[in-house]
Coordinates of C-alpha atoms in Angstrom, one line a residue:
Chain O
M1 CA 34.9 -42.8 -17.3
N2 CA 36.8 -40.5 -14.6
S3 CA 37.0 -36.7 -17.0
G4 CA 33.8 -37.9 -17.7
V5 CA 32.4 -37.4 -14.2
N6 CA 34.8 -34.2 -13.8
M7 CA 33.1 -32.7 -16.9
M8 CA 29.1 -33.5 -15.4
R9 CA 30.6 -32.1 -11.7
A10 CA 31.8 -29.0 -13.7
I11 CA 28.5 -28.8 -15.3
H12 CA 27.3 -28.6 -13.2
I13 CA 28.9 -26.0 -10.6
T14 CA 28.5 -23.7 -13.9
T15 CA 24.5 -24.0 -14.2
A16 CA 24.7 -23.6 -10.8
R17 CA 24.9 -19.5 -11.0
A18 CA 22.7 -17.2 -12.0
G19 CA 24.4 -18.5 -16.3
P20 CA 27.1 -19.6 -17.2
A21 CA 30.0 -17.6 -16.1
F22 CA 31.0 -16.8 -20.0
S23 CA 29.0 -16.6 -23.4
W24 CA 30.2 -15.1 -26.4
L25 CA 26.3 -14.4 -27.4
H26 CA 27.1 -11.7 -24.3
L27 CA 30.4 -10.5 -25.3
A28 CA 28.5 -9.6 -28.5
F29 CA 25.5 -8.4 -27.3
T30 CA 28.1 -6.2 -25.9
A31 CA 30.3 -5.5 -28.1
L32 CA 27.5 -3.5 -29.8
G33 CA 26.5 -1.4 -27.4
G34 CA 30.2 -0.2 -26.8
L35 CA 29.8 0.5 -30.3
V36 CA 26.9 2.5 -29.9
L37 CA 28.3 4.9 -27.2
L38 CA 31.3 5.4 -28.8
F39 CA 28.9 7.4 -31.8
I40 CA 27.7 9.1 -29.0
V41 CA 30.9 10.0 -27.3
A42 CA 33.2 10.3 -30.1
P43 CA 31.5 13.1 -31.8
L44 CA 31.1 15.2 -28.6
L45 CA 34.5 14.3 -27.1
G46 CA 35.3 15.4 -30.9
I47 CA 34.1 19.4 -30.6
Y48 CA 37.0 19.3 -27.6
L49 CA 39.4 17.8 -29.4
N50 CA 39.3 20.0 -32.1
S51 CA 39.0 22.9 -30.6
A52 CA 41.5 24.9 -29.1
P53 CA 40.7 25.9 -25.3
A54 CA 42.5 29.9 -26.3
D55 CA 39.7 30.2 -28.7
V56 CA 37.0 28.3 -26.2
L57 CA 38.1 31.0 -24.1
S58 CA 38.1 34.2 -26.1
A59 CA 33.8 32.8 -27.0
A60 CA 33.0 32.4 -23.1
K61 CA 35.0 36.1 -22.9
E62 CA 32.2 37.4 -26.2
S63 CA 29.1 39.5 -24.4
E64 CA 27.5 38.2 -27.6
V65 CA 28.2 33.8 -26.2
Q66 CA 27.7 35.1 -22.1
Q67 CA 24.2 36.5 -22.9
S68 CA 23.0 33.7 -24.9
I69 CA 23.6 31.6 -23.3
W70 CA 22.6 33.3 -20.3
L71 CA 19.4 33.8 -22.0
T72 CA 19.0 30.2 -22.8
L73 CA 19.6 29.1 -19.0
W74 CA 17.0 31.0 -17.8
V75 CA 13.7 30.4 -19.8
S76 CA 14.1 27.5 -19.6
M77 CA 14.1 26.5 -16.3
A78 CA 11.1 29.7 -16.3
A79 CA 9.4 27.6 -18.8
T80 CA 9.8 24.8 -17.0
L81 CA 9.0 25.9 -13.6
A82 CA 5.7 27.8 -15.5
F83 CA 4.2 24.6 -17.0
A84 CA 5.0 22.3 -14.0
I85 CA 2.5 24.5 -11.8
A86 CA -0.1 22.8 -14.3
C87 CA 1.6 19.5 -15.5
I88 CA 2.3 17.9 -12.0
P89 CA -1.8 18.6 -11.1
F90 CA -2.6 17.1 -14.0
A91 CA 0.2 14.3 -13.9
Y92 CA -1.9 13.4 -10.7
I93 CA -5.1 13.4 -12.3
L94 CA -3.5 10.7 -15.6
A95 CA -2.2 8.9 -12.7
R96 CA -5.6 8.5 -10.4
K97 CA -8.8 8.2 -12.4
D98 CA -9.6 7.4 -15.6
F99 CA -11.6 9.4 -17.6
P100 CA -13.3 9.2 -21.0
L101 CA -11.3 9.4 -23.6
K102 CA -7.9 9.4 -21.5
G103 CA -5.5 7.2 -24.4
L104 CA -6.4 10.3 -26.6
V105 CA -5.4 12.4 -24.3
S106 CA -2.1 10.9 -22.7
G107 CA -1.6 10.2 -26.6
I108 CA -2.1 14.3 -27.2
I109 CA 0.5 14.7 -24.9
D110 CA 2.8 12.4 -26.9
L111 CA 2.3 14.4 -29.8
P112 CA 5.2 16.7 -29.3
V113 CA 7.2 13.7 -29.3
I114 CA 6.9 13.2 -33.6
V115 CA 5.7 16.6 -34.5
P116 CA 8.7 17.7 -36.3
H117 CA 9.8 20.9 -34.3
S118 CA 9.7 23.8 -37.3
V119 CA 5.6 22.3 -37.8
A120 CA 5.8 22.5 -34.0
G121 CA 7.5 26.3 -34.6
I122 CA 5.3 27.1 -37.2
A123 CA 2.0 26.0 -35.0
I124 CA 3.1 28.6 -31.9
L125 CA 3.9 30.8 -34.2
S126 CA 0.7 31.3 -36.3
I127 CA -1.9 31.1 -33.1
F128 CA 0.6 34.2 -31.7
A129 CA 1.3 35.3 -34.7
R130 CA -0.1 39.5 -34.5
D131 CA -3.2 39.2 -37.1
T132 CA -4.0 35.8 -34.1
L133 CA -6.5 36.6 -31.6
L134 CA -3.9 35.1 -29.2
G135 CA -1.3 38.2 -30.8
D136 CA -4.2 40.5 -30.2
A137 CA -5.2 39.6 -27.1
A138 CA -1.6 39.8 -26.2
E139 CA -1.2 43.0 -28.0
W140 CA -3.3 44.5 -26.1
A141 CA -2.5 43.6 -22.8
G142 CA 1.3 45.1 -23.3
F143 CA 3.7 42.3 -24.2
E144 CA 4.8 40.6 -26.7
I145 CA 4.7 37.3 -27.8
V146 CA 7.3 36.8 -31.4
G147 CA 11.1 37.2 -31.3
T148 CA 10.8 37.9 -27.0
P149 CA 11.5 35.1 -24.3
V150 CA 7.6 34.7 -23.7
G151 CA 7.6 33.5 -27.7
I152 CA 10.9 31.2 -26.4
A153 CA 9.7 29.9 -23.5
A154 CA 6.0 28.7 -25.1
A155 CA 8.2 27.1 -28.5
M156 CA 10.4 25.7 -25.0
A157 CA 7.9 24.3 -23.9
F158 CA 5.9 22.5 -26.0
V159 CA 8.5 20.5 -26.8
S160 CA 10.3 19.3 -23.8
V161 CA 6.5 19.4 -21.7
P162 CA 6.4 15.6 -22.2
F163 CA 9.4 14.9 -20.3
L164 CA 8.3 16.1 -17.2
I165 CA 4.2 15.5 -18.0
N166 CA 5.4 11.3 -18.7
A167 CA 8.0 11.3 -15.5
A168 CA 5.5 13.1 -13.1
R169 CA 3.0 10.7 -14.1
D170 CA 4.5 7.6 -13.0
G171 CA 6.3 8.6 -10.0
F172 CA 3.4 9.8 -8.6
S173 CA 0.8 5.8 -10.7
A174 CA 4.0 3.8 -8.2
V175 CA 2.8 5.5 -4.8
P176 CA 0.3 3.2 -2.9
I177 CA -2.8 4.7 -3.1
R178 CA -3.5 3.2 0.3
L179 CA -1.9 5.3 1.9
E180 CA -3.6 8.3 0.5
K181 CA -6.4 6.8 1.7
V182 CA -4.9 6.3 5.3
A183 CA -4.3 9.8 4.9
A184 CA -7.8 10.8 4.0
S185 CA -8.9 8.3 7.1
L186 CA -6.4 10.7 10.2
G187 CA -8.6 14.3 8.6
A188 CA -6.0 14.7 5.7
S189 CA -7.5 16.9 3.3
P190 CA -7.4 16.0 -0.2
L191 CA -4.8 19.3 -0.8
R192 CA -3.3 17.9 2.8
V193 CA -3.0 14.7 1.4
F194 CA -1.3 15.1 -2.3
L195 CA 1.3 17.8 -0.6
T196 CA 1.8 15.0 2.4
I197 CA 2.2 12.6 0.5
S198 CA 1.3 11.7 -2.7
L199 CA 3.4 14.7 -4.2
P200 CA 6.8 14.0 -1.3
L201 CA 6.7 10.3 -2.2
A202 CA 6.3 11.1 -5.8
W203 CA 9.7 14.1 -5.9
K204 CA 11.5 11.6 -7.0
S205 CA 10.2 11.2 -10.5
V206 CA 8.8 14.7 -11.1
L207 CA 12.5 16.2 -10.1
S208 CA 13.8 14.1 -12.4
G209 CA 11.5 15.1 -15.4
L210 CA 11.7 18.9 -13.6
I211 CA 15.4 18.3 -14.9
L212 CA 14.9 16.5 -18.1
M213 CA 11.8 18.4 -19.4
W214 CA 14.1 21.6 -18.4
G215 CA 17.4 20.2 -19.9
R216 CA 15.0 19.5 -23.3
G217 CA 14.1 23.5 -23.9
M218 CA 17.5 24.0 -23.1
S219 CA 18.7 22.1 -26.3
E220 CA 15.7 23.5 -28.6
F221 CA 16.8 24.6 -31.6
G222 CA 14.4 24.2 -34.7
A223 CA 11.4 25.6 -33.1
V224 CA 12.5 28.1 -31.8
I225 CA 14.5 29.8 -34.9
I226 CA 11.1 30.0 -35.8
V227 CA 9.0 32.2 -33.3
A228 CA 12.7 33.5 -32.2
Y229 CA 15.5 34.6 -33.8
H230 CA 16.5 37.4 -32.4
P231 CA 16.8 37.6 -29.0
M232 CA 19.0 34.9 -29.9
I233 CA 19.0 30.7 -27.3
T234 CA 23.1 29.6 -28.1
P235 CA 22.3 26.9 -29.9
I236 CA 20.9 29.2 -33.3
L237 CA 23.9 31.1 -31.7
I238 CA 25.7 28.4 -33.1
Y239 CA 24.0 27.4 -36.3
E240 CA 23.9 31.2 -36.9
R241 CA 28.3 30.8 -36.7
F242 CA 28.1 28.0 -38.8
G243 CA 26.4 29.3 -41.7
A244 CA 28.0 33.3 -41.2
Y245 CA 31.6 31.8 -40.8
G246 CA 32.2 28.1 -40.9
L247 CA 32.9 25.2 -38.8
K248 CA 35.3 26.9 -37.5
Y249 CA 34.1 29.5 -35.7
S250 CA 31.3 27.6 -34.4
R251 CA 32.5 24.5 -32.5
P252 CA 33.8 27.4 -29.1
V253 CA 30.9 27.9 -29.2
A254 CA 29.5 25.1 -28.8
A255 CA 32.2 23.2 -27.0
L256 CA 31.7 25.3 -24.1
F257 CA 27.4 25.4 -23.9
M258 CA 27.3 21.8 -23.8
A259 CA 30.3 21.8 -20.8
V260 CA 27.7 24.5 -19.6
C261 CA 24.9 22.4 -20.0
L262 CA 26.5 18.8 -19.3
V263 CA 28.4 20.4 -15.8
I264 CA 24.5 21.9 -14.4
F265 CA 22.7 18.3 -15.4
I266 CA 25.5 15.8 -14.0
L267 CA 25.2 18.1 -10.2
L268 CA 21.3 17.6 -10.6
R269 CA 20.6 14.4 -11.3
L270 CA 23.4 13.9 -8.6
L271 CA 21.6 16.1 -6.7
A272 CA 18.6 14.0 -7.1
R273 CA 20.1 11.0 -6.5
G274 CA 21.6 12.4 -3.4
R275 CA 18.2 13.2 -2.4
K276 CA 16.2 10.5 0.1
N277 CA 15.1 7.5 -1.3
A278 CA 11.2 8.6 -0.9
E279 CA 11.1 4.2 0.6
D280 CA 13.7 4.1 2.5
Chain J
M1 CA -23.0 3.2 18.2
L2 CA -22.5 2.3 14.9
R3 CA -25.6 1.3 12.4
I4 CA -25.1 -0.4 9.1
E5 CA -28.2 -1.2 7.0
R6 CA -28.4 -2.9 3.9
L7 CA -25.1 -1.8 2.5
S8 CA -24.3 -2.5 -0.7
K9 CA -21.9 -2.3 -2.7
R10 CA -20.2 -4.0 -6.4
L11 CA -16.8 -3.6 -7.4
G12 CA -15.4 -5.9 -10.8
S13 CA -16.3 -9.2 -9.6
F14 CA -17.1 -9.4 -5.8
S15 CA -20.3 -7.8 -4.7
M16 CA -21.7 -7.3 -1.1
Q17 CA -26.2 -7.8 -1.2
D18 CA -27.9 -5.8 2.2
V19 CA -24.9 -5.9 4.6
S20 CA -26.6 -4.6 8.2
F21 CA -25.4 -5.3 11.5
E22 CA -25.4 -3.0 14.5
I23 CA -22.3 -2.8 17.3
E24 CA -22.6 -1.4 20.8
R25 CA -20.1 1.5 22.2
G26 CA -17.6 -0.9 23.5
E27 CA -17.9 -3.8 21.9
Y28 CA -15.5 -5.4 20.4
F29 CA -17.1 -7.0 16.7
V30 CA -15.2 -8.9 15.0
L31 CA -16.6 -9.7 11.3
L32 CA -15.3 -13.5 10.5
G33 CA -15.3 -14.8 6.8
A34 CA -12.9 -16.6 4.0
S35 CA -10.4 -14.4 1.7
G36 CA -11.2 -12.4 -0.5
V37 CA -15.5 -12.3 -0.2
G38 CA -14.7 -8.7 -0.1
K39 CA -13.8 -7.7 3.8
T40 CA -11.7 -4.9 2.5
V41 CA -14.1 -3.0 0.7
L42 CA -16.6 -2.9 3.4
L43 CA -14.9 -1.8 5.6
E44 CA -13.6 0.9 3.4
V45 CA -17.1 2.1 2.5
I46 CA -17.9 2.4 6.6
A47 CA -14.4 4.4 7.3
G48 CA -15.9 7.3 3.2
I49 CA -12.6 5.3 1.1
M50 CA -15.4 4.3 -0.8
M51 CA -18.7 4.8 -1.6
P52 CA -21.6 2.6 -1.1
D53 CA -23.6 1.5 -4.4
A54 CA -26.9 1.5 -1.7
G55 CA -28.3 1.6 2.0
W56 CA -27.1 3.7 5.1
M57 CA -24.3 4.4 8.2
F58 CA -24.8 6.2 11.4
L59 CA -22.7 6.5 13.8
D60 CA -24.5 7.6 17.6
D61 CA -27.5 8.0 15.2
R62 CA -25.3 10.9 12.8
D63 CA -25.6 9.7 9.1
I64 CA -22.7 9.5 8.1
T65 CA -23.3 7.6 4.7
S66 CA -22.2 10.9 2.5
E67 CA -20.2 12.3 4.9
R68 CA -16.2 12.5 4.0
P69 CA -13.9 11.0 5.5
Q70 CA -11.7 13.1 6.8
T71 CA -14.6 14.1 9.0
R72 CA -16.1 11.1 10.0
G73 CA -14.3 9.8 12.7
I74 CA -13.6 6.6 11.7
G75 CA -10.5 5.2 11.9
I76 CA -9.0 2.4 10.0
V77 CA -6.1 0.4 10.2
Y78 CA -4.1 -1.9 7.5
Q79 CA -2.6 -6.1 7.8
D80 CA 0.2 -4.3 6.0
Q81 CA 0.3 -1.4 7.9
A82 CA 0.4 1.5 5.5
L83 CA 3.3 3.8 7.2
F84 CA 3.8 6.1 5.3
P85 CA 7.6 5.0 4.4
H86 CA 9.2 9.0 3.8
L87 CA 8.4 10.0 7.7
S88 CA 9.5 9.2 10.8
V89 CA 8.1 7.1 12.9
Y90 CA 7.4 10.1 15.0
Q91 CA 6.2 12.1 12.6
N92 CA 3.6 8.8 11.4
I93 CA 2.4 9.3 14.8
A94 CA 1.4 12.5 14.5
Y95 CA 0.7 12.6 11.0
G96 CA -3.3 12.8 11.4
L97 CA -3.0 15.6 15.1
H98 CA -1.2 18.0 12.7
C99 CA -4.9 18.4 10.6
L100 CA -6.5 18.9 13.7
R101 CA -4.5 21.5 13.8
L102 CA -3.3 21.9 16.7
K103 CA -0.9 22.6 19.1
R104 CA 2.6 21.8 18.4
S105 CA 2.9 21.5 21.8
H106 CA 0.2 20.2 22.4
V107 CA 0.8 17.4 19.3
R108 CA 4.5 16.4 20.8
E109 CA 2.6 15.4 23.4
R110 CA -0.3 13.6 23.1
T111 CA 2.2 11.9 20.2
R112 CA 5.0 10.4 22.8
A113 CA 1.3 9.1 25.0
M114 CA 0.0 7.5 22.1
A115 CA 3.2 5.8 21.4
E116 CA 3.7 4.9 24.7
R117 CA 0.2 3.5 24.8
V118 CA 0.9 0.7 22.6
G119 CA 5.0 0.1 23.8
A120 CA 5.8 1.8 20.3
Q121 CA 8.1 5.0 22.3
E122 CA 11.6 3.0 21.6
L123 CA 10.8 3.6 18.1
L124 CA 10.0 7.2 17.4
N125 CA 13.4 8.3 15.3
R126 CA 12.9 5.2 13.4
R127 CA 11.8 4.9 9.6
P128 CA 8.6 2.6 8.6
A129 CA 10.9 0.5 6.6
T130 CA 13.7 -0.4 9.8
L131 CA 10.6 -1.5 12.0
S132 CA 9.2 -5.7 12.1
G133 CA 6.1 -6.6 11.3
G134 CA 4.9 -6.3 14.9
E135 CA 6.7 -3.0 15.6
A136 CA 4.4 -1.4 12.3
Q137 CA 1.4 -2.7 13.4
R138 CA 1.3 -0.5 17.2
V139 CA 3.1 2.2 15.4
A140 CA 0.0 1.8 12.5
L141 CA -2.6 1.8 15.5
A142 CA -1.1 5.1 17.0
R143 CA -1.1 6.9 14.8
T144 CA -5.1 5.8 14.0
L145 CA -6.1 6.3 18.4
A146 CA -3.8 9.5 17.7
T147 CA -6.9 10.3 16.4
G148 CA -9.5 9.4 18.6
P149 CA -11.7 7.4 16.1
K150 CA -15.2 7.6 17.8
C151 CA -14.8 3.7 16.4
L152 CA -11.4 1.6 15.2
L153 CA -11.4 -0.6 12.0
L154 CA -9.1 -3.1 12.3
D155 CA -8.2 -5.4 8.8
E156 CA -6.9 -8.0 9.6
P157 CA -4.2 -6.8 11.5
I158 CA -2.7 -9.7 13.0
S159 CA -2.8 -12.4 10.2
A160 CA 0.9 -11.3 8.9
L161 CA 2.4 -11.2 12.3
D162 CA 4.6 -13.7 13.9
I163 CA 3.2 -15.8 16.8
Q164 CA 4.9 -13.7 18.9
S165 CA 4.0 -10.6 18.1
K166 CA 0.8 -12.3 17.4
E167 CA 0.4 -12.8 20.8
S168 CA 1.6 -9.9 22.1
L169 CA -0.6 -8.1 19.6
R170 CA -3.4 -9.1 21.0
S171 CA -3.8 -8.7 24.3
L172 CA -2.9 -4.6 23.4
L173 CA -6.0 -4.9 21.2
R174 CA -7.7 -6.2 24.1
E175 CA -6.5 -3.4 26.0
I176 CA -7.4 -0.9 23.6
N177 CA -10.9 -2.2 23.8
R178 CA -11.2 -2.5 28.2
Q179 CA -10.9 0.9 28.1
G180 CA -13.3 2.2 26.3
Q181 CA -12.4 1.4 22.2
T182 CA -15.5 0.4 20.1
I183 CA -13.0 -1.2 18.1
L184 CA -14.7 -4.0 14.6
H185 CA -11.9 -6.1 13.4
V186 CA -12.3 -8.7 10.7
T187 CA -10.8 -10.9 9.7
H188 CA -10.6 -15.4 8.0
D189 CA -8.9 -16.6 11.3
Y190 CA -10.9 -17.6 13.5
E191 CA -9.3 -18.5 16.4
E192 CA -8.8 -14.8 16.2
A193 CA -12.2 -13.9 16.1
L194 CA -12.3 -16.8 19.1
S195 CA -10.0 -15.0 21.2
L196 CA -11.0 -11.8 20.7
A197 CA -14.4 -11.0 20.0
S198 CA -17.2 -9.8 21.8
R199 CA -19.1 -11.1 19.1
I200 CA -18.9 -12.5 15.8
A201 CA -20.5 -11.6 12.3
I202 CA -19.6 -14.0 9.9
M203 CA -19.3 -12.9 6.0
E204 CA -20.9 -15.2 3.5
D205 CA -21.1 -14.3 -0.1
G206 CA -21.1 -10.8 0.5
R207 CA -24.0 -11.3 3.4
I208 CA -23.8 -12.0 6.7
A209 CA -25.0 -15.4 7.2
Q210 CA -24.9 -14.9 10.9
V211 CA -24.0 -13.0 14.1
G212 CA -24.1 -13.9 17.5
T213 CA -21.8 -14.1 20.0
P214 CA -18.0 -16.7 19.9
E215 CA -21.0 -19.3 21.8
Q216 CA -23.2 -19.2 19.4
I217 CA -22.1 -18.9 16.5
F218 CA -20.1 -22.0 17.1
H219 CA -22.1 -23.2 19.0
A220 CA -25.7 -23.2 17.3
P221 CA -23.5 -22.7 13.5
K222 CA -27.8 -21.2 12.3
S223 CA -26.4 -22.9 9.0
Q224 CA -24.2 -24.8 7.3
F225 CA -22.0 -22.3 5.6
V226 CA -21.2 -21.3 8.7
A227 CA -21.5 -24.6 10.0
R228 CA -18.5 -25.4 7.7
F229 CA -16.2 -22.0 7.7
V230 CA -15.8 -22.2 11.4
G231 CA -15.5 -26.2 11.2
I232 CA -15.0 -27.1 14.9
K233 CA -18.3 -29.0 16.4
N234 CA -16.9 -29.8 19.7
F235 CA -16.7 -25.7 20.8
F236 CA -17.8 -25.5 24.9
A237 CA -17.5 -22.5 27.0
G238 CA -16.1 -22.7 30.2
T239 CA -14.1 -21.8 32.1
L240 CA -10.0 -23.2 32.7
E241 CA -8.8 -24.0 36.0
K242 CA -5.2 -23.6 37.5
S243 CA -2.8 -26.9 36.7
D244 CA -2.4 -29.2 40.1
E245 CA 1.0 -30.3 38.6
N246 CA 3.8 -27.9 37.7
G247 CA 2.4 -28.4 34.4
Q248 CA 0.3 -27.2 31.8
L249 CA -1.5 -29.4 31.7
C250 CA -4.8 -27.9 33.0
V251 CA -8.3 -29.0 33.9
F252 CA -11.3 -26.5 31.8
A253 CA -14.8 -27.4 33.3
A254 CA -17.3 -27.0 30.9
E255 CA -21.6 -26.7 31.0
R256 CA -23.6 -29.9 33.1
G257 CA -20.0 -30.4 35.0
M258 CA -18.7 -31.4 32.5
R259 CA -14.2 -31.3 33.0
F260 CA -12.1 -31.6 29.6
H261 CA -7.9 -31.6 30.3
V262 CA -5.9 -29.0 28.0
L263 CA -2.9 -28.5 27.6
T264 CA -2.2 -24.5 27.7
D265 CA 0.1 -21.9 28.9
A266 CA -2.7 -19.3 29.0
K267 CA -4.1 -18.3 32.6
P268 CA -7.0 -19.6 34.6
G269 CA -10.6 -17.9 33.7
P270 CA -13.1 -17.8 31.3
G271 CA -13.1 -18.5 28.0
F272 CA -13.9 -21.3 25.5
L273 CA -12.6 -25.2 25.0
V274 CA -12.5 -26.3 21.1
F275 CA -11.0 -29.4 19.1
G276 CA -11.5 -31.1 15.6
S277 CA -13.6 -34.0 15.5
E278 CA -10.8 -35.3 13.3
D279 CA -8.8 -35.7 17.2
V280 CA -11.5 -37.5 18.4
A281 CA -11.4 -42.1 18.7
I282 CA -13.7 -44.4 20.1
G283 CA -13.8 -47.9 21.8
N284 CA -16.1 -49.7 22.3
S285 CA -14.1 -50.0 25.7
R286 CA -12.4 -48.3 28.1
P287 CA -9.0 -47.9 26.7
E288 CA -5.4 -48.1 28.0
T289 CA -4.2 -45.1 26.9
S290 CA -2.6 -41.9 27.2
A291 CA -5.1 -39.4 25.9
K292 CA -6.0 -37.7 29.8
N293 CA -10.1 -37.4 28.2
V294 CA -12.0 -40.4 28.5
F295 CA -14.9 -40.3 28.0
P296 CA -18.0 -43.2 28.6
G297 CA -21.6 -41.8 25.8
T298 CA -23.6 -43.5 23.4
V299 CA -24.2 -42.6 19.8
L300 CA -26.7 -39.9 18.9
D301 CA -25.9 -40.2 15.0
I302 CA -24.0 -41.5 12.3
A303 CA -24.2 -39.7 9.3
P304 CA -21.7 -38.9 5.8
A305 CA -19.0 -36.8 6.0
K306 CA -17.2 -34.7 3.3
L307 CA -14.1 -37.9 4.0
G308 CA -15.1 -40.2 6.5
V309 CA -18.6 -40.4 8.5
E310 CA -19.4 -38.2 11.4
V311 CA -20.7 -39.1 14.7
S312 CA -22.0 -37.5 17.2
F313 CA -22.3 -38.4 20.4
D314 CA -23.4 -38.3 24.4
I315 CA -21.2 -37.5 27.0
G316 CA -23.3 -35.2 28.9
V317 CA -22.6 -32.4 26.5
R318 CA -22.3 -33.6 22.2
V319 CA -19.0 -34.7 21.2
S320 CA -18.3 -35.1 16.7
A321 CA -16.3 -37.8 16.1
L322 CA -14.3 -38.6 12.7
L323 CA -14.0 -41.8 11.7
T324 CA -13.7 -43.9 8.0
Q325 CA -16.0 -45.9 7.0
S326 CA -14.3 -49.3 7.7
S327 CA -13.9 -48.1 11.7
V328 CA -17.8 -47.7 12.2
S329 CA -18.2 -50.9 10.7
S330 CA -15.9 -52.5 13.0
L331 CA -17.2 -50.6 15.6
E332 CA -20.5 -52.1 14.5
L333 CA -21.8 -48.5 15.4
T334 CA -25.6 -48.2 15.7
I335 CA -27.1 -45.0 17.0
G336 CA -27.1 -45.9 21.5
K337 CA -24.9 -48.2 21.4
S338 CA -23.0 -46.8 23.9
V339 CA -19.3 -45.9 24.0
F340 CA -15.8 -44.6 25.0
A341 CA -14.6 -41.0 23.3
Q342 CA -11.3 -40.1 24.0
F343 CA -9.3 -37.6 23.2
K344 CA -6.0 -35.8 23.9
A345 CA -5.3 -32.8 26.3
S346 CA -3.0 -31.5 23.6
A347 CA -5.5 -32.1 20.9
A348 CA -7.5 -28.5 22.8
R349 CA -7.1 -25.2 22.4
F350 CA -7.7 -23.1 25.1
F351 CA -8.9 -19.6 24.1
P352 CA -9.2 -17.0 26.0
E353 CA -12.6 -14.8 26.3

């Protein structure tokens, strides 16, 4: 009898918490999550474990490697910044206005995510190629697109621009409209409202969208290789070395490039988090 | 000064039709209506944040119907304050001044003066998230007043505050109005309306049901709706006199020499006395009671109400009481019968004008 009462009490105590203290189900779920994490981390870690530090160091000293990494970083950055000028205001409109065919527009924005990247490359190549209207216009204006950093940037932007637009749109949606209304009634022009209220309050999301777009652009391979094999961005350089000389020769470059990307990515994420949350 | 003419707006399930009223310069105009009748929509239309479907608005005889919000000369303060969370209190108050492209030193001076005017000078370096509701509302007021609006729109500015902040904010609003600021204030709280308004408009189903002084509205409600909404049958204008005791028991002198006792800590002066008809008891003989207000009178009318029976009688002024059917029968109340009415001084409430 007595132990029964105690047990009842014990049940009461445990159920009074957010949930039972221990659950086999949650343990199983966590274990599954661990497997997924391992699946992501293990191969990447393997690259480092399988490449000798001396090889990575000598790869870092090659000017071909240095140039390609530098090219990859700045072209993706340039593509991100150039598109930001158009994408951030566009994201604001998407967050604030309802218009006919808005669903279709949103779908179009997400399209690059599902289009195979080789197809994206071919698509870009076909509108910028020499005998097309745009290609001719560019050539007439004095710069070529195919096989140039401009072409690389276009290919990178095509596949990475949804990340920026979607993140910025979510950021703007979270800004209370009332704040913009109040700013307008205080005498601020629409542009001033956008620059002093909407953008600062959405900045965290916008910044994370910029980082995502940059990172996604740097890692692009499929679309870029079709538009511009040369000048060689690092993912293509890795592919070329793998094709010509095999795994052992491509691995140090891969390890190096990934390290560079990781360092920048982590720094930027810390920077974005370190920025005061706009709501504080 | 601000003239609203036949304003209409349809927004989702809400619709506002043919709303017309005019606010005089320096007036404290309160728009009283139940929650969700679209008072905020009306204010946003007047502020230019939303366009009306039909109708006109004039400010000082200038047609502002399609004027942009930033040049209208109308300021709006919301119940939730809507302070800019990423800016300090100082930057919030200075926001509108920067929009006017004033000189930096001028902005600083004006911002400090505004903060002082609302008693927020200690808060200038704080972030909005760290402010209490009352503090935030003061800052929001300062931010809007800084731009010098011709008419100040207030959307339930004190409804969400605790009792102490409510009282101090009310006196701040009265003070701002006394300094000449024209105010249009919307609320669902008749006490708020009574304690602030020089005139009241009652809004019903997106229409204006009645416009008048507090006395006209509460004493002579034009429609059933107004009467039911304001809900107070026993409403008297008069003067609060000093209490003769040390306590808070005061005498309120109403029309026709009527003198009521009321428990209040308000300062003596003109105002309104209200008490609920459910607080009034009736007897056939003078009762032995602790109630301070006992009056002989005659029954004027007996009418069934939604709950119980409403008996109105003449004690020099018309007073109404809500009784149960069984009380009416056992007291054998009939029209013209002499009775005694009583209610406690603590049941009466005084609102300074």
